[in-house]
Structure formats: C-alpha cells, structure tokens
Amino acid sequence: MFTLNNTFIQALHILVGAIYLNTMTVSDPIRACRTVAFAIVVTAISWLGSLPRTFDMMAKLGAISTFFTFISVILATAFTAAQGEPAGYPSMGEPIISIWTPKTTTLVMGMSAFLNISFTFMGQLTLPSFIAEMREPRDFPKALWVCTIAEIITFSVVGTVIYVYTGNQYMVTPAFGALETVYKKMSYSFMVPTIVFVGCLYASVTGRFIFFRMFQDSRHLTEHTFKGWFWWVFVLLMTWVFAFLISGIIPFFESCKHP
C-alpha cells in the first residue's frame, strides 16, 4: 500500500505537469493527444530527476521547490482576490459559499471532499524515510512539528481565501484553473519545480523502499556498482511507467485533464 500510494501521487504530478503544459500552450496549434504527449514528457523528466540515490541532493532541490511553491500559492491567492470574480463567471451564477455541508451533499461527494483533505497530508507517510540520513536524527520530531504546522496554516489560509472568491461552482483542480489566463500562467509557472520535484521525491522513497530490500547487507547498497545502478534505474523507471498509466486510465485522474 505504501508503494501504491506513492505511485498514485507520482501519477497526480504527471497529470498536473501535463495540465500546466496544456495551460501554457492552449493557443498553440498542437494536434490531438496533446495531454498524453505532455504526460510522456513530464514522466521522462521526472524519471531523470529521481535518479539521485541519496536524499542529500533531494534536500537541496526540496529547498528550492519549497521557495517557489510559496511564491506560487501567494500569487494565486493574491490574484484570486485581485480579479474578484473567478474564471468562467457568470456562466454558473454568483459563487455559492457554504460554511456548513450543504443538504444536497451525497455520500460520494462527502467522501471525495474528505479524501481530498486527507490526501493533502499524505506526504507525512514518507517523512520517517528521511530519519536515517538526517545529520541529527533526534531532531526529527521538531522537524515534523514545524512541517505540519506550516502545512496546516498555509493550506487553511490559501484554501479559504480562494474558496471565498470562487465558491462551489467555479472551484477546479488545481485551483489555478479559477484564475484568468494571465494570472493563471504567472502563478502556475512558479509551481513547475514542485510539480517535478515532489513526484521525484515520492519515486525516490519508493525506489529506496524496494532497492534496500533487494540488496540488504549487500555491497550494491553502498557502492557504485553496475548491478546496483541498473536495478535502481530500472525500479524507478517501472514506478514512473505505472504512474503514467494510472494518470491516463483511472477516471478520477482523467476528469482533471482540462486546464
């Protein structure tokens, strides 16, 4: 289940990357199957980005990714408030804001909303994987608290502000879709490092989970051997192939493909 969860998140990032490329090239005369083609491009880039075998490089990329993500969500929040009305307004009337769960909510809708919130914090499952490579493993609880508090504050503030201006009808996934074209492209572009990096991180965690069990107590685990690198590259490739298939086959992912 752990590896399957990570693969699903990789698939999500493939799809979001394809949506980004769709958004940026929507006016270009690109022929059919553009989303599939973009998904292949994102998959290839992500596979290459996940090849480093230690978290040292991932940590540096993660710092860069975090910085750009912060800029992106702040811009998206500010642009949502600045434009006042969501993209597509007023085709579905005035935005409807519900503080409490509407009476028309079905079990499927309720579970979908709950799982969307839960999925936001799914990355916590991978955090214990980092303990072994921390300079001070004892600092892990502190890092966990800081990370979780920052997530809750950021997600709550950004999500609330965007929802207030978009309502139930105009809310889309990802939320950049509620912005007008110029605003959407500007804020979305800062998210590119994260779109690629987070998928790479989950692939790396999955790869290590499998690789460490394949070569436990073996020199291939700690030395740069041909066999070790071959299986590391192959395992990562398989995770990205499965993620690519999931991004295009499962209906939930398919329904998110339009920018």
Coordinates of C-alpha atoms in Angstrom, one line a residue:
M1 CA 0.0 0.0 0.0
F2 CA 2.9 2.3 0.8
T3 CA 4.4 2.0 -2.7
L4 CA 1.0 2.1 -4.4
N5 CA 0.2 5.4 -2.5
N6 CA 3.5 6.9 -3.7
T7 CA 2.8 5.7 -7.3
F8 CA -0.6 7.4 -7.3
I9 CA 1.0 10.6 -6.1
Q10 CA 3.5 10.3 -8.9
A11 CA 0.6 9.9 -11.3
L12 CA -1.0 13.0 -9.9
H13 CA 2.1 15.0 -10.6
I14 CA 2.4 13.7 -14.1
L15 CA -1.1 14.9 -14.7
V16 CA -0.6 18.3 -13.1
G17 CA 2.5 18.7 -15.2
A18 CA 0.6 17.9 -18.3
I19 CA -2.2 20.3 -17.3
Y20 CA 0.5 23.0 -16.9
L21 CA 1.9 22.4 -20.3
N22 CA -1.7 22.4 -21.7
T23 CA -2.3 25.7 -20.0
M24 CA 0.8 27.4 -21.3
T25 CA 0.3 26.1 -24.9
V26 CA -3.5 26.3 -25.2
S27 CA -3.4 28.7 -28.1
D28 CA -0.7 26.8 -30.0
P29 CA -1.7 24.6 -32.9
I30 CA -0.7 21.3 -31.3
R31 CA -2.6 18.3 -32.7
A32 CA -4.6 15.6 -30.9
C33 CA -3.3 13.7 -27.9
R34 CA -1.5 16.7 -26.6
T35 CA -2.2 15.8 -22.9
V36 CA -0.8 12.3 -23.5
A37 CA 2.3 13.7 -25.2
F38 CA 2.8 16.2 -22.4
A39 CA 2.4 13.5 -19.8
I40 CA 5.1 11.5 -21.5
V41 CA 7.4 14.5 -21.4
V42 CA 6.7 15.1 -17.7
T43 CA 7.2 11.4 -17.0
A44 CA 10.6 11.3 -18.7
I45 CA 11.8 14.5 -16.9
S46 CA 10.6 13.2 -13.6
W47 CA 12.3 9.9 -14.0
L48 CA 15.6 11.6 -14.7
G49 CA 15.1 13.9 -11.8
S50 CA 14.6 11.0 -9.4
L51 CA 17.8 9.1 -10.2
P52 CA 20.0 10.5 -7.4
R53 CA 20.3 7.7 -4.8
T54 CA 20.7 9.9 -1.7
F55 CA 18.5 12.4 0.0
D56 CA 21.3 15.0 0.1
M57 CA 20.6 16.2 -3.4
M58 CA 16.9 15.8 -2.9
A59 CA 17.1 18.1 0.2
K60 CA 18.7 20.9 -1.8
L61 CA 16.1 20.5 -4.6
G62 CA 13.4 20.5 -1.9
A63 CA 14.5 23.8 -0.5
I64 CA 14.3 25.4 -4.0
S65 CA 11.0 23.7 -4.6
T66 CA 9.5 25.0 -1.3
F67 CA 10.6 28.5 -2.1
F68 CA 8.9 28.5 -5.5
T69 CA 5.8 26.8 -4.1
F70 CA 5.4 29.5 -1.5
I71 CA 5.6 32.2 -4.2
S72 CA 3.2 30.4 -6.4
V73 CA 0.5 29.9 -3.8
I74 CA 0.8 33.5 -2.5
L75 CA 0.5 34.8 -6.1
A76 CA -2.5 32.5 -6.7
T77 CA -4.2 33.8 -3.6
A78 CA -3.5 37.4 -4.3
F79 CA -4.6 37.1 -7.9
T80 CA -7.8 35.4 -6.9
A81 CA -8.7 38.3 -4.7
A82 CA -7.5 40.9 -7.2
Q83 CA -9.6 39.6 -10.1
G84 CA -12.6 39.5 -7.8
E85 CA -14.6 37.0 -10.0
P86 CA -13.4 33.5 -10.9
A87 CA -12.7 32.4 -14.5
G88 CA -16.0 31.5 -16.2
Y89 CA -18.1 33.9 -14.2
P90 CA -21.1 34.4 -14.5
S91 CA -21.9 31.3 -16.5
M92 CA -22.9 29.4 -13.3
G93 CA -24.3 32.4 -11.4
E94 CA -23.0 34.0 -8.3
P95 CA -20.4 32.0 -6.4
I96 CA -22.1 29.9 -3.7
I97 CA -20.1 29.7 -0.4
S98 CA -21.1 27.1 2.1
I99 CA -19.8 27.3 5.7
W100 CA -21.5 24.0 6.6
T101 CA -22.0 20.9 4.4
P102 CA -25.0 21.5 2.0
K103 CA -28.0 19.3 2.4
T104 CA -27.6 18.1 -1.2
T105 CA -24.2 16.6 -0.4
T106 CA -24.2 12.9 -1.3
L107 CA -22.0 10.2 0.3
V108 CA -19.7 10.2 -2.8
M109 CA -19.4 14.0 -2.7
G110 CA -18.7 13.9 1.0
M111 CA -16.1 11.2 0.8
S112 CA -14.5 12.9 -2.1
A113 CA -14.1 16.1 -0.1
F114 CA -12.8 14.2 2.9
L115 CA -10.3 12.3 0.9
N116 CA -9.1 15.5 -0.9
I117 CA -8.3 17.0 2.5
S118 CA -6.7 13.7 3.7
F119 CA -4.7 13.4 0.5
T120 CA -3.1 16.8 1.2
F121 CA -1.3 15.4 4.2
M122 CA -0.5 12.1 2.6
G123 CA 3.1 13.1 2.3
Q124 CA 3.6 12.7 6.1
L125 CA 3.8 8.9 5.4
T126 CA 7.2 9.4 3.7
L127 CA 8.8 11.5 6.4
P128 CA 10.2 8.6 8.5
S129 CA 12.2 7.6 5.4
F130 CA 14.4 10.7 5.9
I131 CA 15.4 9.9 9.5
A132 CA 18.4 7.7 8.6
E133 CA 20.0 10.5 6.5
M134 CA 19.4 13.4 8.9
R135 CA 22.5 14.9 10.5
E136 CA 20.7 14.8 13.8
P137 CA 18.0 12.1 13.7
R138 CA 16.9 13.3 17.2
D139 CA 15.6 16.5 15.6
F140 CA 13.0 14.6 13.6
P141 CA 10.1 15.3 16.0
K142 CA 10.9 19.0 15.8
A143 CA 11.0 18.9 12.0
L144 CA 7.7 17.0 11.9
W145 CA 6.0 19.6 14.1
V146 CA 7.3 22.6 12.1
C147 CA 6.4 20.9 8.8
T148 CA 2.9 20.0 10.0
I149 CA 2.1 23.4 11.5
A150 CA 3.4 25.2 8.4
E151 CA 1.2 22.9 6.2
I152 CA -1.9 23.5 8.2
I153 CA -1.5 27.3 8.3
T154 CA -0.7 27.5 4.6
F155 CA -3.4 25.2 3.3
S156 CA -6.0 26.7 5.6
V157 CA -5.3 30.3 4.6
V158 CA -4.8 29.8 0.9
G159 CA -7.7 27.4 0.6
T160 CA -10.1 29.6 2.5
V161 CA -9.3 32.8 0.5
I162 CA -9.5 31.1 -2.9
Y163 CA -12.8 29.3 -1.9
V164 CA -14.4 32.6 -0.8
Y165 CA -13.8 34.1 -4.2
T166 CA -14.6 31.0 -6.3
G167 CA -17.4 29.3 -4.4
N168 CA -18.7 25.8 -5.1
Q169 CA -19.4 26.1 -8.8
Y170 CA -16.1 27.6 -10.0
M171 CA -13.7 25.6 -7.9
V172 CA -11.5 23.4 -10.0
T173 CA -8.5 21.1 -9.6
P174 CA -5.8 22.5 -9.5
A175 CA -7.2 25.8 -8.1
F176 CA -5.1 27.8 -10.7
G177 CA -7.9 27.0 -13.1
A178 CA -10.1 29.5 -11.3
L179 CA -7.8 32.3 -12.4
E180 CA -7.9 34.3 -15.6
T181 CA -5.4 33.3 -18.2
V182 CA -2.6 35.8 -17.4
Y183 CA -2.8 35.3 -13.7
K184 CA -3.0 31.6 -14.1
K185 CA 0.1 31.3 -16.2
M186 CA 2.1 33.6 -13.9
S187 CA 1.3 31.8 -10.7
Y188 CA 1.3 28.3 -12.2
S189 CA 4.8 28.8 -13.7
F190 CA 6.3 29.1 -10.2
M191 CA 4.9 25.7 -9.3
V192 CA 6.9 23.9 -12.0
P193 CA 9.9 23.0 -9.8
T194 CA 7.5 21.5 -7.2
I195 CA 5.4 19.6 -9.8
V196 CA 8.6 17.8 -10.9
F197 CA 10.4 17.6 -7.6
V198 CA 7.6 16.2 -5.4
G199 CA 6.9 13.4 -7.9
C200 CA 10.7 12.7 -7.9
L201 CA 10.7 12.6 -4.1
Y202 CA 7.9 10.0 -3.9
A203 CA 9.6 7.9 -6.6
S204 CA 12.9 8.1 -4.7
V205 CA 11.2 7.0 -1.5
T206 CA 9.5 4.1 -3.3
G207 CA 12.8 3.2 -5.1
R208 CA 14.7 3.1 -1.8
F209 CA 12.0 1.0 -0.2
I210 CA 12.3 -1.6 -2.9
F211 CA 16.0 -1.3 -3.5
F212 CA 17.0 -1.6 0.2
R213 CA 15.1 -4.9 0.4
M214 CA 16.6 -6.2 -2.8
F215 CA 20.2 -5.6 -1.7
Q216 CA 20.0 -5.6 2.1
D217 CA 23.5 -6.3 3.6
S218 CA 25.0 -6.2 0.0
R219 CA 27.8 -4.0 -1.3
H220 CA 25.4 -2.9 -4.1
L221 CA 23.6 -0.9 -1.5
T222 CA 26.5 1.3 -0.5
E223 CA 28.9 1.1 -3.5
H224 CA 28.5 2.4 -7.1
T225 CA 28.3 -1.0 -8.9
F226 CA 26.8 -1.6 -12.3
K227 CA 24.3 -4.1 -10.9
G228 CA 23.2 -1.7 -8.2
W229 CA 22.7 1.3 -10.6
F230 CA 21.0 -0.9 -13.2
W231 CA 18.3 -2.1 -10.7
W232 CA 18.0 1.4 -9.2
V233 CA 17.3 2.9 -12.6
F234 CA 15.0 0.1 -13.6
V235 CA 12.9 0.2 -10.4
L236 CA 12.4 3.9 -10.8
L237 CA 11.5 3.5 -14.4
M238 CA 8.9 1.0 -13.6
T239 CA 7.3 3.2 -10.9
W240 CA 7.1 6.1 -13.5
V241 CA 5.6 3.8 -16.1
F242 CA 2.9 2.6 -13.7
A243 CA 2.3 6.2 -12.7
F244 CA 1.9 7.3 -16.3
L245 CA -0.6 4.5 -16.9
I246 CA -2.5 5.4 -13.8
S247 CA -2.7 9.1 -14.8
G248 CA -4.4 8.2 -18.0
I249 CA -6.5 5.2 -17.1
I250 CA -8.2 5.9 -13.8
P251 CA -11.4 8.0 -14.3
F252 CA -10.6 10.4 -11.5
F253 CA -7.3 11.4 -13.0
E254 CA -8.9 11.5 -16.5
S255 CA -11.5 14.0 -15.3
C256 CA -8.8 16.5 -14.2
K257 CA -7.1 16.8 -17.6
H258 CA -8.6 20.0 -18.8
P259 CA -6.8 23.3 -17.9

